[in-house]
Short mmCIF file of C-alpha atoms in Angstrom, two decimals:
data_model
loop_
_atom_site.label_atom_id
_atom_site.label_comp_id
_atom_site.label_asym_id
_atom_site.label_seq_id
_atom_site.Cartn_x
_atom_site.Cartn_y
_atom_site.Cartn_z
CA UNK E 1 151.13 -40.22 -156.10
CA UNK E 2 149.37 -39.41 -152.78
CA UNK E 3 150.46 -42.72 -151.52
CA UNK E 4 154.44 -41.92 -152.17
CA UNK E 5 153.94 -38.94 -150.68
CA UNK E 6 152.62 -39.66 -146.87
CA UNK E 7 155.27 -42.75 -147.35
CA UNK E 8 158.21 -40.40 -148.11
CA UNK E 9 157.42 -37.91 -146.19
CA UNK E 10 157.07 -41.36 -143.00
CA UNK E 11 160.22 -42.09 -144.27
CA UNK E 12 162.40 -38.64 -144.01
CA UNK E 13 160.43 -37.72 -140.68
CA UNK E 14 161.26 -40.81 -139.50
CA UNK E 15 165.26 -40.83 -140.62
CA UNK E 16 165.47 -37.09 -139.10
CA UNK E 17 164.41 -38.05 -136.18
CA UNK E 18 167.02 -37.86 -133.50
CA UNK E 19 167.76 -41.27 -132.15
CA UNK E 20 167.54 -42.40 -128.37
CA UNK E 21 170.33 -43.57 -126.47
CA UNK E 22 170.35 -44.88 -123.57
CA UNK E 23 171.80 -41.88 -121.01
CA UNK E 24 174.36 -43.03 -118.15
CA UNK E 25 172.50 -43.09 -114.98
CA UNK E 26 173.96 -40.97 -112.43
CA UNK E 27 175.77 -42.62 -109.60
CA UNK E 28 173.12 -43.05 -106.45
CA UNK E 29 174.04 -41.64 -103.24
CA UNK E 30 174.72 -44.61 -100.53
CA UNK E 31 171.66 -44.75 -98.57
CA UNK E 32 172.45 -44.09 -95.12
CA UNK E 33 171.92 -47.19 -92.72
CA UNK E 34 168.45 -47.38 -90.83
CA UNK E 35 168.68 -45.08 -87.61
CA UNK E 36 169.30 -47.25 -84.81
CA UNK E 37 166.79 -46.70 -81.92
CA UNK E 38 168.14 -45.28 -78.46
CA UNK E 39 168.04 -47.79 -75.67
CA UNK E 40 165.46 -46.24 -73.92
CA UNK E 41 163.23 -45.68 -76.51
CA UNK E 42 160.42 -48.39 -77.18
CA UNK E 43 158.37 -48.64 -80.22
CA UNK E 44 154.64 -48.27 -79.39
CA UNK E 45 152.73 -50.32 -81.11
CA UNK E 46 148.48 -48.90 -82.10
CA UNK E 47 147.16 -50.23 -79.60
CA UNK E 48 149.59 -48.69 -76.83
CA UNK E 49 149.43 -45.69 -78.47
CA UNK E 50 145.45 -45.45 -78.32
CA UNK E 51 145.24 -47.35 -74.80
CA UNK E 52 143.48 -44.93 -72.08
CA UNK E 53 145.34 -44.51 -68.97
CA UNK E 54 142.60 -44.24 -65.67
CA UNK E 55 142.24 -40.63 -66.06
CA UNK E 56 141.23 -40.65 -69.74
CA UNK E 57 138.79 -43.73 -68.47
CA UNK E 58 137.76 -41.34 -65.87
CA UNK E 59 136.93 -38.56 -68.75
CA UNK E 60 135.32 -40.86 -71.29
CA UNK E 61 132.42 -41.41 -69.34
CA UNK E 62 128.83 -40.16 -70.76
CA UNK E 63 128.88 -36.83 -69.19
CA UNK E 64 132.78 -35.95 -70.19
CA UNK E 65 133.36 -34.93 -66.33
CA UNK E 66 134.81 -36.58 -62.97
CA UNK E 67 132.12 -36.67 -60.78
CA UNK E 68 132.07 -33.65 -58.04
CA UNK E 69 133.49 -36.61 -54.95
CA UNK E 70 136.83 -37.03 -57.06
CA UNK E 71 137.73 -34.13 -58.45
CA UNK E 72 140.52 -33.37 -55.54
CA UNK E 73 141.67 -36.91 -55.60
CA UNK E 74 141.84 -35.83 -59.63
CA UNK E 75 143.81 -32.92 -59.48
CA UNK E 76 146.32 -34.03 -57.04
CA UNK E 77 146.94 -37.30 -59.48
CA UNK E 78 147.58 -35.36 -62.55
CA UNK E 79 149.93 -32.67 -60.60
CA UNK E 80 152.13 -35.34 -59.94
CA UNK E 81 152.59 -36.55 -63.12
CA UNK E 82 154.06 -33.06 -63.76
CA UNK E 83 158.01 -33.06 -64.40
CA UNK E 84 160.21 -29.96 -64.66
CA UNK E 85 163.01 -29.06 -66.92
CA UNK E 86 166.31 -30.66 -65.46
CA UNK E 87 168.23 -27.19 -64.97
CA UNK E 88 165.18 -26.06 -63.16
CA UNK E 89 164.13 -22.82 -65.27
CA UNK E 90 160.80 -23.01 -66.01
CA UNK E 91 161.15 -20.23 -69.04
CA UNK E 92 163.35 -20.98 -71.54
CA UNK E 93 163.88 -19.37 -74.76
CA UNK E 94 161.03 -17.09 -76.21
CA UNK E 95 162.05 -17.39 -79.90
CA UNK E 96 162.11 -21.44 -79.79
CA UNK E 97 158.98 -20.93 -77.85
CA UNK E 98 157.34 -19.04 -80.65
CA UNK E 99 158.77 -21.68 -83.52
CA UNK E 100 157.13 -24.38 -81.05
CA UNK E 101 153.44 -22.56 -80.48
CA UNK E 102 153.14 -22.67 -84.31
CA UNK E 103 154.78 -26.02 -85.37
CA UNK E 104 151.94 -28.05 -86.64
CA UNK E 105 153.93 -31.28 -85.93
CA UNK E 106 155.02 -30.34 -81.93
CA UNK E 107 153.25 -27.53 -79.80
CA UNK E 108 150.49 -26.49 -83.01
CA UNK E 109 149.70 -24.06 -79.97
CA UNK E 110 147.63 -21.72 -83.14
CA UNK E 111 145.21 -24.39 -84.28
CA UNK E 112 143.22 -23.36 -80.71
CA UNK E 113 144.59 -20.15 -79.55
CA UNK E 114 145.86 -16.58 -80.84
CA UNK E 115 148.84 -15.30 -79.28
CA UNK E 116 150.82 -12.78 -81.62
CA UNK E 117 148.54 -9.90 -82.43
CA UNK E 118 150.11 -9.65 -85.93
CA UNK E 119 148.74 -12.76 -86.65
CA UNK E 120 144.71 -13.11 -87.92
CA UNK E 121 144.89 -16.67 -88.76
CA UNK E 122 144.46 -18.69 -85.56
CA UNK E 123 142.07 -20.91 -83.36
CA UNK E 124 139.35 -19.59 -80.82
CA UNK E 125 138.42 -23.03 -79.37
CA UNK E 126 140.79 -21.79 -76.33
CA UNK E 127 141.30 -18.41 -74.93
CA UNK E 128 143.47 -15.92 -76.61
CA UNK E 129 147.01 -15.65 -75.45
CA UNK E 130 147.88 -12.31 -76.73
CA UNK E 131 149.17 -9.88 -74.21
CA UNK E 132 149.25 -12.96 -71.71
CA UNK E 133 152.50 -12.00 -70.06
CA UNK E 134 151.02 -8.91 -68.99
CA UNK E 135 147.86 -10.62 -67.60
CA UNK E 136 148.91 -13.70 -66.12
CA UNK E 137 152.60 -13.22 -64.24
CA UNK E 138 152.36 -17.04 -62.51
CA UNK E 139 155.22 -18.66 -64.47
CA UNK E 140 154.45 -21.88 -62.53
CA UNK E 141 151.13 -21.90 -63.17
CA UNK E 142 151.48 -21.49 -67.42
CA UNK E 143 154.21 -24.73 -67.32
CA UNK E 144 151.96 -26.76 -65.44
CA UNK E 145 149.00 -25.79 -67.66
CA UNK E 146 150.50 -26.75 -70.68
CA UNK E 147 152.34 -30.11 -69.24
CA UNK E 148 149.45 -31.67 -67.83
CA UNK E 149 146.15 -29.11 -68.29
CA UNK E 150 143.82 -31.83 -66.36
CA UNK E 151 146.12 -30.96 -63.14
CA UNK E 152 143.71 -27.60 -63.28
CA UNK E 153 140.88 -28.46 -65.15
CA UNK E 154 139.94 -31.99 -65.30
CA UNK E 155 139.10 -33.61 -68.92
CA UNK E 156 139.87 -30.19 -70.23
CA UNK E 157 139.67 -30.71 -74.01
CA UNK E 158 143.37 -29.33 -74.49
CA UNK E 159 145.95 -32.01 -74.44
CA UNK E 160 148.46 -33.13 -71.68
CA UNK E 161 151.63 -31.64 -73.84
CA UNK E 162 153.91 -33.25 -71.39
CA UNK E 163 152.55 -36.45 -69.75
CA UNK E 164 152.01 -37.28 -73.41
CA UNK E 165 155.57 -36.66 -74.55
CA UNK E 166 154.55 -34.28 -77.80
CA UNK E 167 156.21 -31.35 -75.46
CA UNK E 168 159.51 -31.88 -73.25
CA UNK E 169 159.97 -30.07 -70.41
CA UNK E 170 162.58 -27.95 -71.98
CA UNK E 171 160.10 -27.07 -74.91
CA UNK E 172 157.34 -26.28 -72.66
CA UNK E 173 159.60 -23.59 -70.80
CA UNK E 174 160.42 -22.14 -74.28
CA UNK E 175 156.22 -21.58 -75.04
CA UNK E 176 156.47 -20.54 -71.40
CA UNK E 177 158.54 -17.72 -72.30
CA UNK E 178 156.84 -16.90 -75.74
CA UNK E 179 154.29 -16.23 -73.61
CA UNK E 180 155.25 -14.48 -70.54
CA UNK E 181 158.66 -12.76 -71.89
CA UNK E 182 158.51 -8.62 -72.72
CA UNK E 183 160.22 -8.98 -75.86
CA UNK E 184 158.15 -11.67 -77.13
CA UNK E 185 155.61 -10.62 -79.79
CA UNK E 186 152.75 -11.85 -77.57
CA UNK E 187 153.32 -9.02 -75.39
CA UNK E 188 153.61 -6.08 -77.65
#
């Protein structure tokens, strides 16, 4: 009697059971064609990419400096790999600047520094920014520092924004002008 039971009750479970069909699958999107690189744009391959130019050579040496007879010879190399925004402004526009300082991907300007004094979570591994408009007025100087820092300080451990390409010129005056502008939170 058992037996009939559990096979009954297999049976009825089994005939209740609502049956699969197979459901229409929706229509796909068209994938949009591959973007087609610009002209001037080349692919860099690892190895580029990773490839030390002579000042890096220069910095990659045991004691991580330039030795004291080429420092000038240094300094006057990496200024002129400095270039400046086409429409010559060299501040831009404070609230791109401020998306830019904290975009992990582009200027990821927090990871080392502090700049808005709302803001806990930041770096210290470079000097705090906060209230920098109102110490440091030398517009020139803050676009060159963050295009090429080694045109100041030579194997400085902060990274060459510009000669590198993560930063264009343009970009560079808009984190110029989070920094030095009044109305930028940096300065309040």
């Amino acid at each position: 009697m058992k037996r009939h039971f559990i096979l009954l009750s297999s049976v009825v479970l089994f005939a209740c059971a609502p049956t699969q069909q197979e459901k229409p699958k929706p229509a796909e999107a068209p994938k949009p064609p591959p973007p087609q690189a610009k002209a001037e744009e080349k692919k860099h391959t690892f190895e580029e990419d990773i490839k030390q130019d002579e000042a890096q050579k220069l910095c990659s040496n045991p004691q991580g400096t330039v030795s004291a007879d080429m420092v000038a010879k240094f300094l006057e190399e990496q200024k002129r790999l400095i270039k400046y925004p086409p429409n010559g402004k060299l501040m831009g526009d404070w609230k791109k600047g401020e998306q830019l300082f904290v975009n992990t991907r582009k200027g990821n300007c927090y990871a080392c520094h502090c700049a808005d004094p709302k803001e806990l979570a930041c770096g210290n591994i470079g000097p705090t920014l906060r209230y920098y408009g109102k110490r440091q007025n030398n517009v020139k100087y803050t676009y060159e520092k963050i295009y090429n820092s080694w045109a100041y300080v030579p194997c400085s451990i902060m990274y060459r924004a510009g000669v590198h390409g993560i930063l264009t010129p343009e970009e560079i005056a808009d984190i110029v002008a989070y920094l030095h502008s009044p109305e930028s939170p940096v300065n309040k």
